[in-house]
Structures are given as structure tokens and as C-alpha cells.
Coordinates of C-alpha atoms and ligand atoms in Angstrom, one line a residue:
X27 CA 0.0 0.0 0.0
X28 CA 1.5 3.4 -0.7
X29 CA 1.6 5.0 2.5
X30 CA 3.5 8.2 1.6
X31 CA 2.4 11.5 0.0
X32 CA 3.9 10.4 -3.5
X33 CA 1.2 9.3 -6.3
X34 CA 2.8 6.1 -7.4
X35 CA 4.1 3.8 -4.6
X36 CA 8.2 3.3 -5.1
X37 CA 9.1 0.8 -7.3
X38 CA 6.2 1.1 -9.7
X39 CA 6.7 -0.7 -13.0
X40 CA 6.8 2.0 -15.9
X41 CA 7.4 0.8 -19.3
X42 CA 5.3 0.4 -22.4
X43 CA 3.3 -2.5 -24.5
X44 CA 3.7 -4.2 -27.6
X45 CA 2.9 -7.6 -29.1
X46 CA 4.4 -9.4 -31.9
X47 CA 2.7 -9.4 -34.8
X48 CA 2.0 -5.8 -34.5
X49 CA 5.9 -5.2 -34.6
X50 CA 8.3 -7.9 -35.1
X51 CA 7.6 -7.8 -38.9
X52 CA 9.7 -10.9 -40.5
X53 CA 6.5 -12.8 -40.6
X54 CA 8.7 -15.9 -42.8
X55 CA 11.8 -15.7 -41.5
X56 CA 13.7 -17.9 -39.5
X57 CA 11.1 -20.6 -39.6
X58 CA 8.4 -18.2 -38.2
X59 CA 5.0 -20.6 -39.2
X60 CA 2.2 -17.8 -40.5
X61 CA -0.7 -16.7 -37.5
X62 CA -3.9 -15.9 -37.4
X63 CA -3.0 -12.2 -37.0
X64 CA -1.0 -12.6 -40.5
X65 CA -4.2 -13.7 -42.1
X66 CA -6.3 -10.2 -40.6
X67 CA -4.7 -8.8 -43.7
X68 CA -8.2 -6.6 -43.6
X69 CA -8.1 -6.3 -39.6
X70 CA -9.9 -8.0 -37.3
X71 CA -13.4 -7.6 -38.6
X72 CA -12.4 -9.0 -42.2
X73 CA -12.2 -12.0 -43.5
X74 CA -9.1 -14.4 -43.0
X75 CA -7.2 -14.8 -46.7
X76 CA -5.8 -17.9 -45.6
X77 CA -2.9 -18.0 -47.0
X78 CA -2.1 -14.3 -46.8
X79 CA -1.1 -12.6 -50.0
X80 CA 0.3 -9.7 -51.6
X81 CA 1.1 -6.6 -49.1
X82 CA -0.7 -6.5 -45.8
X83 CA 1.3 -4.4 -43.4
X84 CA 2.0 -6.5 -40.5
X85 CA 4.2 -8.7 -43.1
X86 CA 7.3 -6.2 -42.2
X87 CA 5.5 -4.2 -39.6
X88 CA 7.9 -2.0 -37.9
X89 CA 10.9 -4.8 -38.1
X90 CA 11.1 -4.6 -34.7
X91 CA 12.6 -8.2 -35.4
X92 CA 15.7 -6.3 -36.7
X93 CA 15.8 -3.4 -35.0
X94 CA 15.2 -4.0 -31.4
X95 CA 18.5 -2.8 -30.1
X96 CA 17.7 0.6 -31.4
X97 CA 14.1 0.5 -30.3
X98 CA 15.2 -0.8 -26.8
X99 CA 18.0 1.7 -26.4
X100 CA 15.2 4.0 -26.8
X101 CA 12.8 2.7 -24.2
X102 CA 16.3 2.5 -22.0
X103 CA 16.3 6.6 -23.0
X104 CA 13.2 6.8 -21.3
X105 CA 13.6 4.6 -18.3
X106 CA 11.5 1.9 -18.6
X107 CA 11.3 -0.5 -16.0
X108 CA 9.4 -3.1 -18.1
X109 CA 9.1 -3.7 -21.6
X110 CA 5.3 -6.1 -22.0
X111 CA 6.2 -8.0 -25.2
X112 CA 4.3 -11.3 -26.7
X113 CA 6.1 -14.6 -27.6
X114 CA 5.0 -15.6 -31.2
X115 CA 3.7 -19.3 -30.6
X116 CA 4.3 -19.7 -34.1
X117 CA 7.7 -18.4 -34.4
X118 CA 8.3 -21.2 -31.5
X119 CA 6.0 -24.1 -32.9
X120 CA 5.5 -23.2 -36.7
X121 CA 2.7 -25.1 -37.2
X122 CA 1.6 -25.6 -33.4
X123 CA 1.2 -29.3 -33.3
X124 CA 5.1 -29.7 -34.0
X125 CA 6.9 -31.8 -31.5
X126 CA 10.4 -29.9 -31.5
X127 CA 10.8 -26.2 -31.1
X128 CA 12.1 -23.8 -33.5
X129 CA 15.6 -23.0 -32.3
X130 CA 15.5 -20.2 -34.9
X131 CA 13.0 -18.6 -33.1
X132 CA 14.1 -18.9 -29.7
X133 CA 17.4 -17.8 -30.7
X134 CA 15.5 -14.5 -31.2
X135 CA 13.8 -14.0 -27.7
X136 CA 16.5 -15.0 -26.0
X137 CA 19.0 -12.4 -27.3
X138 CA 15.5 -10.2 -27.1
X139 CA 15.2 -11.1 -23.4
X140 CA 18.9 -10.4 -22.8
X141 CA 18.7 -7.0 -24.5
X142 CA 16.1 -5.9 -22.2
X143 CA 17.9 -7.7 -18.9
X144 CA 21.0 -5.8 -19.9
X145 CA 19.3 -2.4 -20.0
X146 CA 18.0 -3.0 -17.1
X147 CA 14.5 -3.7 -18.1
X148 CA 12.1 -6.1 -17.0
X149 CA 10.3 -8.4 -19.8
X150 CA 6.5 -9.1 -19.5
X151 CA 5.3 -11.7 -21.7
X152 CA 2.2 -12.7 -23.1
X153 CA 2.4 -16.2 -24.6
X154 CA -0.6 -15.3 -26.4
X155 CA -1.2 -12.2 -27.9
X156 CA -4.2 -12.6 -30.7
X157 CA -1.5 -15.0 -32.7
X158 CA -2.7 -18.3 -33.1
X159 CA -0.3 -20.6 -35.5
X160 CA -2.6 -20.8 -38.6
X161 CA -2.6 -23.9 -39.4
X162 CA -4.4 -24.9 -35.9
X163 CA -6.6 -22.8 -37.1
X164 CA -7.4 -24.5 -40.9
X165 CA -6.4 -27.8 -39.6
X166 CA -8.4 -28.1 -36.1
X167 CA -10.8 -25.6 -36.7
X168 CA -9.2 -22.9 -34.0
X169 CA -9.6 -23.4 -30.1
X170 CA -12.6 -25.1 -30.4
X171 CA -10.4 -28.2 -30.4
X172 CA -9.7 -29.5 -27.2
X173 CA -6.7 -30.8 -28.5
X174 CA -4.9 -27.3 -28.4
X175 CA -5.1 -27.1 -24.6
X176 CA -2.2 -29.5 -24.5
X177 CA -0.5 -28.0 -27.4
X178 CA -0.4 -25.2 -25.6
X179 CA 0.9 -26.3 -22.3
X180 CA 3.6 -27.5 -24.8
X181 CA 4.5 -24.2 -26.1
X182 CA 4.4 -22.5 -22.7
X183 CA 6.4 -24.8 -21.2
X184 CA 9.3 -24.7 -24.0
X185 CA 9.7 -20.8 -23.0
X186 CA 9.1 -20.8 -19.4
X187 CA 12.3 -23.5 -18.9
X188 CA 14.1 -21.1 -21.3
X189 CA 13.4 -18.2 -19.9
X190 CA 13.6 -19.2 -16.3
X191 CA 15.0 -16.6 -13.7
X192 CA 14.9 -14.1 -17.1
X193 CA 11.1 -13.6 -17.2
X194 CA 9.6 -13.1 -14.0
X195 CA 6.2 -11.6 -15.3
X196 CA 4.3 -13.5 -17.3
X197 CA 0.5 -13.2 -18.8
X198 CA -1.4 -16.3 -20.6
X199 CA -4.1 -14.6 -23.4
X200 CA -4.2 -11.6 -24.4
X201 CA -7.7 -9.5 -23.9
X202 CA -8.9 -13.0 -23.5
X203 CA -12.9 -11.5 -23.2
X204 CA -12.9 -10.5 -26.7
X205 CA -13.2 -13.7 -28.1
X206 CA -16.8 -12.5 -27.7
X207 CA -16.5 -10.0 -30.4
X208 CA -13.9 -11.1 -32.6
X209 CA -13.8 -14.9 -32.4
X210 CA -11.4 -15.9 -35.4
X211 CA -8.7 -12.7 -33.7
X212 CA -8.7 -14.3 -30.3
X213 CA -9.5 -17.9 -31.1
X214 CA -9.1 -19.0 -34.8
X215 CA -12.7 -20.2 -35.4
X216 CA -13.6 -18.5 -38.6
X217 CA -16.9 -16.5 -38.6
X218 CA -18.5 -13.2 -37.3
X219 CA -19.5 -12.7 -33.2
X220 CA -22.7 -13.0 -34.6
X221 CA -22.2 -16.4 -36.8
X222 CA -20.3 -18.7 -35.0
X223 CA -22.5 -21.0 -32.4
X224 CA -22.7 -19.5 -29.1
X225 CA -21.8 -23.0 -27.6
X226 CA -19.0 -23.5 -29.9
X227 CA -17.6 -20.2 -29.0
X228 CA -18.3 -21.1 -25.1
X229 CA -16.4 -23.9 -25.5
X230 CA -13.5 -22.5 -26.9
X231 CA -13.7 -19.8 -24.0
X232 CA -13.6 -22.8 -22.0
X233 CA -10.9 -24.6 -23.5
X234 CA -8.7 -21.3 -23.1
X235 CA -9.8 -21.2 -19.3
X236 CA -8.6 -24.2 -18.9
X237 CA -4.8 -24.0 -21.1
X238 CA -4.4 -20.5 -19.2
X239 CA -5.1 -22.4 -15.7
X240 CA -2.7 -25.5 -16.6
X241 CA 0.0 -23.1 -17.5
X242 CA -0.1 -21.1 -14.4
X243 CA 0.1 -24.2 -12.4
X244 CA 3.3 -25.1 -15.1
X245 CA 4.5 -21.4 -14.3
X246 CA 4.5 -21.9 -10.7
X247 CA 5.9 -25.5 -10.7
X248 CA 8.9 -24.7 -13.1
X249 CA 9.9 -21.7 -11.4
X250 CA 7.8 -20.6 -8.2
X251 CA 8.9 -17.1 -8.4
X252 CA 6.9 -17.1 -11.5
X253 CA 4.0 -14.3 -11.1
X254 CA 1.6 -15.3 -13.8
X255 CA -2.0 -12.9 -14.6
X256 CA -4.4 -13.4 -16.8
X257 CA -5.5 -10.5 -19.0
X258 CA -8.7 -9.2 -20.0
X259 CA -9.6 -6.2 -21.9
X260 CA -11.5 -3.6 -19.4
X261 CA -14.0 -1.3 -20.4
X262 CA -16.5 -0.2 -17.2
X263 CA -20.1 0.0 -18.5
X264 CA -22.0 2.9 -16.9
X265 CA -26.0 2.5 -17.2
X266 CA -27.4 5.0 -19.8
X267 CA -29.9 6.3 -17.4
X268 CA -31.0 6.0 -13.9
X269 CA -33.5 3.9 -14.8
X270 CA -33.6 0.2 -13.0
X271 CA -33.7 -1.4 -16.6
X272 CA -31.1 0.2 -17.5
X273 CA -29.2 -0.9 -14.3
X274 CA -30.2 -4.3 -14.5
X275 CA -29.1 -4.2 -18.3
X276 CA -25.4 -3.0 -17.1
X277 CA -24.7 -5.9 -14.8
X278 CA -25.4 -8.3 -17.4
X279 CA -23.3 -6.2 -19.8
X280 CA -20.5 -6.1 -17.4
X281 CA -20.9 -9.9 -16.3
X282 CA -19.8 -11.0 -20.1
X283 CA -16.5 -10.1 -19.4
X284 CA -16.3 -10.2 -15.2
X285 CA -17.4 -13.6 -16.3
X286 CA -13.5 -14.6 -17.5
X287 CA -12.0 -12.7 -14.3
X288 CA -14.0 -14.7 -12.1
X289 CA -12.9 -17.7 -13.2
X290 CA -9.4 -16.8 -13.2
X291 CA -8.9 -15.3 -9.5
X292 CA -11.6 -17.5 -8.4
X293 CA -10.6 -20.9 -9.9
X294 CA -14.5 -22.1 -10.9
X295 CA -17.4 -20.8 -13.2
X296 CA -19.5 -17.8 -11.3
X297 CA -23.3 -19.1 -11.0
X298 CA -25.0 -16.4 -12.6
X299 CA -23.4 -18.1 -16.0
X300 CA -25.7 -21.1 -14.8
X301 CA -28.8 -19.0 -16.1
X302 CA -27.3 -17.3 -18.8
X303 CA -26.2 -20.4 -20.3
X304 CA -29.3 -21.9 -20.2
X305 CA -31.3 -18.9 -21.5
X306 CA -28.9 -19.2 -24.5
X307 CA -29.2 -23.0 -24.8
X308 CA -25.8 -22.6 -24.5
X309 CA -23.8 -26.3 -23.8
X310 CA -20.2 -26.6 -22.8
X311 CA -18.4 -30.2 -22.2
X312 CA -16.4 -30.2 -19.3
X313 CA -13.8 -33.4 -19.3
X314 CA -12.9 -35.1 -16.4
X315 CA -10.5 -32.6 -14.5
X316 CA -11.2 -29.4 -15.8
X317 CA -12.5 -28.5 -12.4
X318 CA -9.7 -29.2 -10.6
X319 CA -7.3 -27.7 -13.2
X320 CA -9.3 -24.4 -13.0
X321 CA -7.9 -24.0 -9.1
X322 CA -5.3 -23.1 -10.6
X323 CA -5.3 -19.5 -10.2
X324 CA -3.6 -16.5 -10.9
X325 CA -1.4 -13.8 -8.7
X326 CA -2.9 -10.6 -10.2
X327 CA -4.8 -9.3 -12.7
X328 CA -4.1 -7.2 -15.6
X329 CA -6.0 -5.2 -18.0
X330 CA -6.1 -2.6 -21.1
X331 CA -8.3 0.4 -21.0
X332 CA -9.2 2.5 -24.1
X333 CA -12.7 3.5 -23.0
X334 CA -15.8 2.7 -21.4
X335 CA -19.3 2.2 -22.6
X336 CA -22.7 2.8 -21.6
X337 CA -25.6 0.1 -21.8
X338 CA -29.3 0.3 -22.2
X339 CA -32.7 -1.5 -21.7
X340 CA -33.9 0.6 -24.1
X341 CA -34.5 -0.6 -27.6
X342 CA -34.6 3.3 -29.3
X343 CA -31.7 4.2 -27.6
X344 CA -29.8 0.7 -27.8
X345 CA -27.1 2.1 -30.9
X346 CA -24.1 0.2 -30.9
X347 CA -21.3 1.9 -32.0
X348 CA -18.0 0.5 -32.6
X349 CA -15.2 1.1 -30.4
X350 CA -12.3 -1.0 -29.7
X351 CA -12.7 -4.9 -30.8
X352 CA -16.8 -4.1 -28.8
X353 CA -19.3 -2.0 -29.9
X354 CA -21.6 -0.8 -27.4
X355 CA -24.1 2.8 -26.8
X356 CA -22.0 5.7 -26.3
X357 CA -21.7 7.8 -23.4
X358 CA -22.9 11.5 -24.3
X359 CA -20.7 13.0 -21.6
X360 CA -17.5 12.1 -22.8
X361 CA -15.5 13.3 -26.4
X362 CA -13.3 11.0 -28.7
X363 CA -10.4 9.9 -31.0
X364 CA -10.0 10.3 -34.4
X365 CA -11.3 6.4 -34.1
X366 CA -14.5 7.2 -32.0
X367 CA -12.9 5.7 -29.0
X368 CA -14.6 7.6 -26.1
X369 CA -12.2 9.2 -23.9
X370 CA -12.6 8.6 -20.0
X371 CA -10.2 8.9 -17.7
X372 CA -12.1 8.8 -14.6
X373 CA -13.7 5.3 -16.2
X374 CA -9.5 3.9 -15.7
X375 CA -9.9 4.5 -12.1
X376 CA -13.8 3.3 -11.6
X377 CA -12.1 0.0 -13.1
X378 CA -9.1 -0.1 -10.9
X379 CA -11.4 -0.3 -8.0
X380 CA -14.4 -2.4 -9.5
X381 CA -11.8 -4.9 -10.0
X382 CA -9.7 -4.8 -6.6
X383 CA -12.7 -4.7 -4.7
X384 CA -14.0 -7.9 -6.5
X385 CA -10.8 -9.6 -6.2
X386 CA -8.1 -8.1 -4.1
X387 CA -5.7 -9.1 -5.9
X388 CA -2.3 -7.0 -7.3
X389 CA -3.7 -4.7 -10.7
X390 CA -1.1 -3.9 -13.5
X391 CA -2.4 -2.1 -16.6
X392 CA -0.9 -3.3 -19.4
X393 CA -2.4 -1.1 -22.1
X394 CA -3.4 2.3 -22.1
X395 CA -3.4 5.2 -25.0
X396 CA -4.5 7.0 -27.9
X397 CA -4.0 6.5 -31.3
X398 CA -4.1 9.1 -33.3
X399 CA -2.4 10.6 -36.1
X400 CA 0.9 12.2 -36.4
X401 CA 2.4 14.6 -38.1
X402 CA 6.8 14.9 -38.4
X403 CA 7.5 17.7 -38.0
X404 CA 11.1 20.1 -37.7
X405 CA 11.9 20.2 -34.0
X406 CA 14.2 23.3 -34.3
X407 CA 17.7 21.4 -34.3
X408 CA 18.0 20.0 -37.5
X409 CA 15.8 16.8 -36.8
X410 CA 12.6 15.8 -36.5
X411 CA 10.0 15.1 -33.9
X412 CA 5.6 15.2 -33.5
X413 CA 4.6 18.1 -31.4
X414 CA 2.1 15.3 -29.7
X415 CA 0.7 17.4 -27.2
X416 CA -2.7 15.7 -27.5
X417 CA -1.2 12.4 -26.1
X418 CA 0.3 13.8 -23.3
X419 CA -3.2 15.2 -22.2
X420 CA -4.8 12.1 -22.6
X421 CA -2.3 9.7 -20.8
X422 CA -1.7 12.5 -18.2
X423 CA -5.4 12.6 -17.1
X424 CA -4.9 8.3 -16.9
X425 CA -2.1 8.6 -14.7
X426 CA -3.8 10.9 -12.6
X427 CA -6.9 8.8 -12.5
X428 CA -4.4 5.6 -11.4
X429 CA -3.1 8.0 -8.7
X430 CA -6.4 7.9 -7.5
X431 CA -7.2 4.8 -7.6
X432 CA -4.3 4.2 -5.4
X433 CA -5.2 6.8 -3.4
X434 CA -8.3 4.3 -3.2
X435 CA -6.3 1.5 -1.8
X436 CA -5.5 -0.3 -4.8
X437 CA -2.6 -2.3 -5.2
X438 CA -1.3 -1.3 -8.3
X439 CA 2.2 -2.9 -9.9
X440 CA 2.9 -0.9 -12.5
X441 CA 1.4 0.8 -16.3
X442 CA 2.9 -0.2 -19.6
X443 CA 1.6 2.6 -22.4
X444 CA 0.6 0.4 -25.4
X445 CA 2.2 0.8 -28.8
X446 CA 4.8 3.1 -27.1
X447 CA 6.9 2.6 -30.1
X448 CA 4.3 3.3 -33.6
X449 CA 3.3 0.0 -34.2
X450 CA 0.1 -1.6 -37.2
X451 CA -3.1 -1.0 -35.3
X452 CA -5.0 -4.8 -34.2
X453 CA -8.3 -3.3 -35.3
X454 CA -8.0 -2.2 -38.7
X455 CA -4.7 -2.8 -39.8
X456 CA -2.9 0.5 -40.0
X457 CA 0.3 2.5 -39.2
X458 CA -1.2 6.1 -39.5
X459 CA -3.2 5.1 -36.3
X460 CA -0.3 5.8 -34.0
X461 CA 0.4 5.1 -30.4
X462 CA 3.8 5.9 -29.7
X463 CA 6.2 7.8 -28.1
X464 CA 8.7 7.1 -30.8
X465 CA 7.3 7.2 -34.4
X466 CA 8.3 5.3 -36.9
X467 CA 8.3 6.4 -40.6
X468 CA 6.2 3.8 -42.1
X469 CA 2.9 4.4 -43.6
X470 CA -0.4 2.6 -44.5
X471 CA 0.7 2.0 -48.2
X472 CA 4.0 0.4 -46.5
X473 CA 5.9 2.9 -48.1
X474 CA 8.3 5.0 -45.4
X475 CA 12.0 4.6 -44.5
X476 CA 11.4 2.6 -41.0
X477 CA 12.9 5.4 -39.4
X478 CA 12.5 6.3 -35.8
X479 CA 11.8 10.0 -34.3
X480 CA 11.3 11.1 -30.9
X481 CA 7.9 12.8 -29.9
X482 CA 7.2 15.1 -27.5
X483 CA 5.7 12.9 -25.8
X484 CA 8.9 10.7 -25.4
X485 CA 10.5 13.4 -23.4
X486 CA 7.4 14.0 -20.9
X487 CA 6.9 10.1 -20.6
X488 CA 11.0 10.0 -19.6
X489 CA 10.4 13.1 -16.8
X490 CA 7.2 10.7 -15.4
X491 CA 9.0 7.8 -15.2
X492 CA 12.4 9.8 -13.3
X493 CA 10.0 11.8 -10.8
X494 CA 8.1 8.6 -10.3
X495 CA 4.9 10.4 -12.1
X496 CA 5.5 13.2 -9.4
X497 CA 6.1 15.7 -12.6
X498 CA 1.9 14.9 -12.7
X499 CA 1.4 17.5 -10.6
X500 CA 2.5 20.2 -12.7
Ligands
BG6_622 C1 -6.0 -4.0 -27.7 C2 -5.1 -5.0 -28.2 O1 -7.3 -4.4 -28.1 O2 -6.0 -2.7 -28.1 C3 -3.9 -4.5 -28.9 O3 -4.6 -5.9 -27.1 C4 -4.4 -3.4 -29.8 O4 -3.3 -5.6 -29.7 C5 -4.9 -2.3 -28.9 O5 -3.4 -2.9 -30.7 C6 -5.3 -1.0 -29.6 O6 -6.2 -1.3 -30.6 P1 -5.9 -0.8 -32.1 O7 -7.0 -1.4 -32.9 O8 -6.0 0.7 -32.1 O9 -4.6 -1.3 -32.5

């Protein structure tokens, strides 16, 4: 608990987020089998061209693959304490049922992880960040094979006896609630939210509840330093009105994605599912042992926050707009993006204590930001840099809003900034929506030099980090 005056307790994680197929780039090489994300050629919300062809950006993306020395002697520049990356599956198990690793591609994180150990920054991993090898996908039909629970525990156990006493963080799927929304992004079955059978899509939920449980109990075995989260992507829903339908309509809401929280810190399905499933006619096997396996739970509890959402009993009013991977009815209150993600910072610290309260357990937000688009300009010394002054608003009034929250009593661990080196979008697939406090000259036509330029931003994010977000207050 942060018992002093300061806003962030000493030893807070800064850093910033990425995942690999939004970066590495070098989608063949090395052995690297192709992903679902490769075949998002159209983002998430298009249809899979299985095999990819012809440019999609992601292909070379910001060949972070090559270049991470550069990019991490940047992040070092600013003082990160932690560095969230993903571990391709399929740079490690090309086609995901193979029985040996790549050594190619281990070859790669491990001088990766080194990198970061020598600068003195901590690796967060995700073993699955929306990157399912493709092939498990057309040849299994995605996760609702039970098969790929063990083929997982496979993968993750390959990388946490590699990277023993390197990684210490660790995080199993990615935003794994938005399966929901964007089933073939987060688990390979091909179809729209709206297509694929709501017990199919259950079960594949279930059969990730189960992988990310037996790999926490793997974490913890191989190495019991090991502090393993699960990950979901957090967006409060206020009610729309006052009204008790409206309230009654916002629990439910907000129960579709407590739901895989629940069952992570709590180790067994929460009973209002019981109902819910059964309105929906809704079937999921459970094998002998699932139960048991699900004990298995995690030590904290990470999230992203973009936004939040409002939600409605009322038919006329019930307009779903898109927002991040979920659409839902938009606040009037609040303004947003470029992208018509609603900006709420005081939603980020609602959320912080929504969750604690619920499950007391240590927060870390993994994700937080605003893309928007950038312009290069000169910065007055012969270079180049993006007068960014709208992201430093809007991650300021976050970090205040975390304050807060700890202020509240959370236990917060730390904040990585997502994308905080430009990076291709995981919605719609592009490079001019921009997250970063580095940019990188690349653009949507793929066209751009690769080069990287310091923003504004990257200077205020480096005084945060040295005051220990105590430069907040001016
Ligand atoms: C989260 C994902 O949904 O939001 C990231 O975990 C993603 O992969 C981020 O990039 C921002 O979304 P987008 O669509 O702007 O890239």
C-alpha cells in the first residue's frame, strides 16, 4: 500500500506495451509458421485470406525483429522498467502441433530477453497475444479443439524453462474476453461474433480457461517465483440512465466479461453463468478434471483500458457503435479519438477499483493510450519530432486517474503505455493510427523509411518515469 504523499508507490513498473505481430515484422523468416493475425490482412473484422497474399502491413510491420536494439535503447532513454512483449507461438511451434521447437526462433527471444535484462528492463510476456499458428486454425478448426489445450501447455512450457529466472512476469491470453466480439482474432474459429454457435464459441472460451489455468500451475511448478496474470480487456459500462432497466441491463453487460475474471482469481465458473447459459441454450463439455485444473489461479490481474461504454434496456436508444474490438451505446458525456474511442479517464480509475474490490488481488495495466495521427514535424535542431501534445493530455489525465485509484487502496504494480513505439493497429490494420512515443516512418501504403523519431511525448513520458509520475502534478 502506498503510505507516503507520493502518487505512485516506489518501485512502480513504468514501461510500455507491444505484441508481436504488431511489430516484429519478418512474418517468414527464421522458420516463423504464419498466425492468425497474419491472415487479418483486412483487420480483425475482415475476412481471414488464408494463405495471406500480396502486401498486408503486419508482413514487415515496424521490423522490430531487426531493429530492437535501437528501439530498446530507446525505451532505456526513457527509463522503462518493463518492456510487455508477446512470444509468437508460431515463431516457436511453426505449425503448433510440431513436436520440436524452432531453435531459430528462440534464438530470437533469447537475445531479445537479454537486450532488455541488460538495460535494465524487466520483460512481461504474453504467450498469447491474438496470434494463433494458422494452421491450428485451418487444420483443427481454432480453439474449439480440445486438442490445443495440451498444445499449448507445450508451447508454454518450451519458453518458461528457457526463460527461467529471465522472465519473472508472465500473462497467458491476451484481452482474452474478446473472443466474444472477434472470435477468429482471439481464437481462430472462422466466422463473425454474430455467426459462430454460441456453444462452440463457449467452449472455446472454455478450453482457453482451462490452457491458461494448466499453465499457471506449469509457471508456478517450473519456477515458483513465476507471477503469472491473466489479462482481459477492461472497459466499465455505466447504465445509460437511472432507470432500474437500465441498471439491470449494465450488470449483465459487465458480467460477459467479469465472467473470465472470475474464473481466473476465483478458480471455478461464477453461478449467474448457470442462467445465462441456459437462456442461450448454451452447452459446454467439461472433461474429467477441468474443475480441478481451473484451481489453478492467478497472482494478479491485468488489463487494457481504451474507454468505457454505456448500456441500455432501451430498444430506441440501444445504438451500438464500434469502439475497440466491442461496440456498445456511447456515453454522451464524454469526447473521442480520431477512431470514435470515447475518452474517460475517470472510467480507468472506476475500473481499478471495480476490479480490486472484487478480487483483491495486485492490478497492473498493461495497455493504455490513444491513437491518433501524427504529423513529423522540424523540431528546431536540425531533426525531426511530433509536437504530440494531445497524447500527453490524454495519458496525463490516466495517470492521474491511477493515482487515484491508489489513493483508493488499490494495489497497483505498474502501467505499460501500449504501442509506445508506432506499431500496425490490431483493429483495422494500420500504421497512421499511432500510439507511440517514438514514431516510426512507415505508412499505410508500407511505403516510409522505417525510421524512428522522438515525440514530444517521449521526453514528458521520460520526466514521469524519473519523478516517479510526481512531474503529474505540474
Ligand atoms: C487492444 C489489443 O485491443 O488494443 C492490442 O490488445 C491493440 O493488440 C490495442 O493494438 C489498440 O487497438 P488498435 O485497434 O487501435 O490497435
Amino acid at each position: 500500500m502506498n503510505t507516503t504523499n507520493s502518487l505512485f508507490p516506489e518501485g512502480f513498473l513504468w514501461g510500455g506495451a507491444l505484441a508481436a505481430n504488431q511489430c516484429e515484422g519478418a512474418a517468414r523468416e527464421d522458420g516463423k509458421g504464419l498466425s492468425t493475425a497474419d491472415a487479418l490482412t483486412g483487420g480483425v473484422f475482415g475476412k481471414p485470406q488464408i494463405p495471406p497474399e500480396g502486401f498486408y502491413l503486419k508482413e514487415k510491420a515496424i521490423d522490430f525483429y531487426h531493429r530492437y536494439k535501437e528501439d530498446i535503447r530507446l525505451f532505456q532513454e526513457m527509463g522503462f522498467k518493463v518492456l510487455r512483449i508477446s512470444i509468437s507461438w508460431p515463431r516457436i511451434f511453426p505449425n503448433g502441433d510440431d513436436l520440436e521447437p524452432n531453435e531459430k526462433g528462440l534464438a530470437f527471444y533469447d537475445s531479445l530477453i537479454d537486450e532488455l535484462l541488460a538495460k535494465g528492463i524487466q520483460p512481461l510476456v504474453t504467450l498469447s497475444h491474438y496470434e494463433l499458428p494458422l494452421h491450428l486454425a485451418e487444420a483443427y478448426g481454432g480453439w474449439g479443439d480440445r486438442r490445443l489445450i495440451e498444445l499449448f501447455v507445450r508451447y508454454a512450457d518450451t519458453v518458461f524453462r528457457r526463460y527461467q529466472g529471465k522472465v519473472r512476469y508472465w500473462l497467458t491470453f491476451n484481452e482474452i474476453n474478446m473472443i466474444l466480439h472477434a472470435p477468429f482474432n482471439g481464437s481462430g474459429i472462422q466466422g463473425t461474433a454474430e455467426e459462430v454457435d454460441q456453444s462452440l464459441l463457449y467452449q472455446a472460451i472454455h478450453h482457453q480457461l482451462v490452457a491458461s489455468a494448466a499453465v499457471t500451475k506449469l509457471g508456478h511448478e517450473i519456477d515458483p517465483e513465476n507471477k503469472i496474470g491473466c489479462m482481459i480487456a477492461g472497459s466499465p459500462i455505466y447504465p445509460l440512465t437511472c432507470h432500474p432497466d437500465d441498471m439491470i441491463e449494465m450488470v449483465q453487460k459487465d458480467r460477459q466479461s467479469l465472467f473470465f475474471g472470475d474464473v481466473h482469481v476465483r478458480g471455478r465458473y461464477p453461478a449467474y453463468m448457470n442462467r445465462y447459459f441456459a437462456e442461450k441454450g448454451i452447452h459446454i463439455d467439461f472433461a474429467p478434471g477441468d474443475e480441478e485444473i481451473l484451481k489453478n489461479t492467478v497472482d494478479f490481474v491485468s488489463f487494457s483500458y481504451y474507454m468505457s461504454y454505456c448500456a441500455t434496456a432501451d430498444p430506441e436508444k440501444n445504438i451500438q457503435s464500434q469502439g475497440n474490438i466491442m461496440s456498445a451505446v456511447k456515453n454522451p458525456y464524454l469526447s473521442e479519438s480520431e477512431w470514435g474511442w470515447q475518452i474517460d479517464p475517470k472510467g480507468l480509475r472506476y475500473i481499478l477499483n471495480q476490479l480490486y474490490d472484487r478480487y483483491q488481488l495486485p492490478l497492473f495495466i498493461v495497455e493504455n493510450g490513444l491513437g491518433a495521427k501524427d504529423m513529423l514535424t522540424d523540431d528546431g535542431h536540425g531533426g525531426q519530432t511530433v509536437e504530440d501534445d494531445y497524447r500527453i493530455d490524454y495519458l496525463k489525465a490516466h495517470l492521474l486517474q491511477a493515482a487515484e485509484a491508489i489513493r483508493d487502496g488499490v494495489e497497483l504494480w505498474g502501467y505499460t503505455s501500449w504501442g509506445c513505439i508506432d506499431l500496425v493497429s490490431n483493429t483495422s490494420n494500420q500504421m497512421s493510427k499511432r500510439y507511440g512515443f517514438i514514431y516510426v516512418d512507415r505508412n499505410d501504403d508500407g511505403t516510409g523509411t522505417m525510421e524512428r523519431y522522438r515525440k514530444k511525448s517521449f521526453y514528458w513520458y521520460r520526466d514521469v518515469i524519473q519523478t516517479n509520475g510526481e512531474s503529474l502534478r505540474k
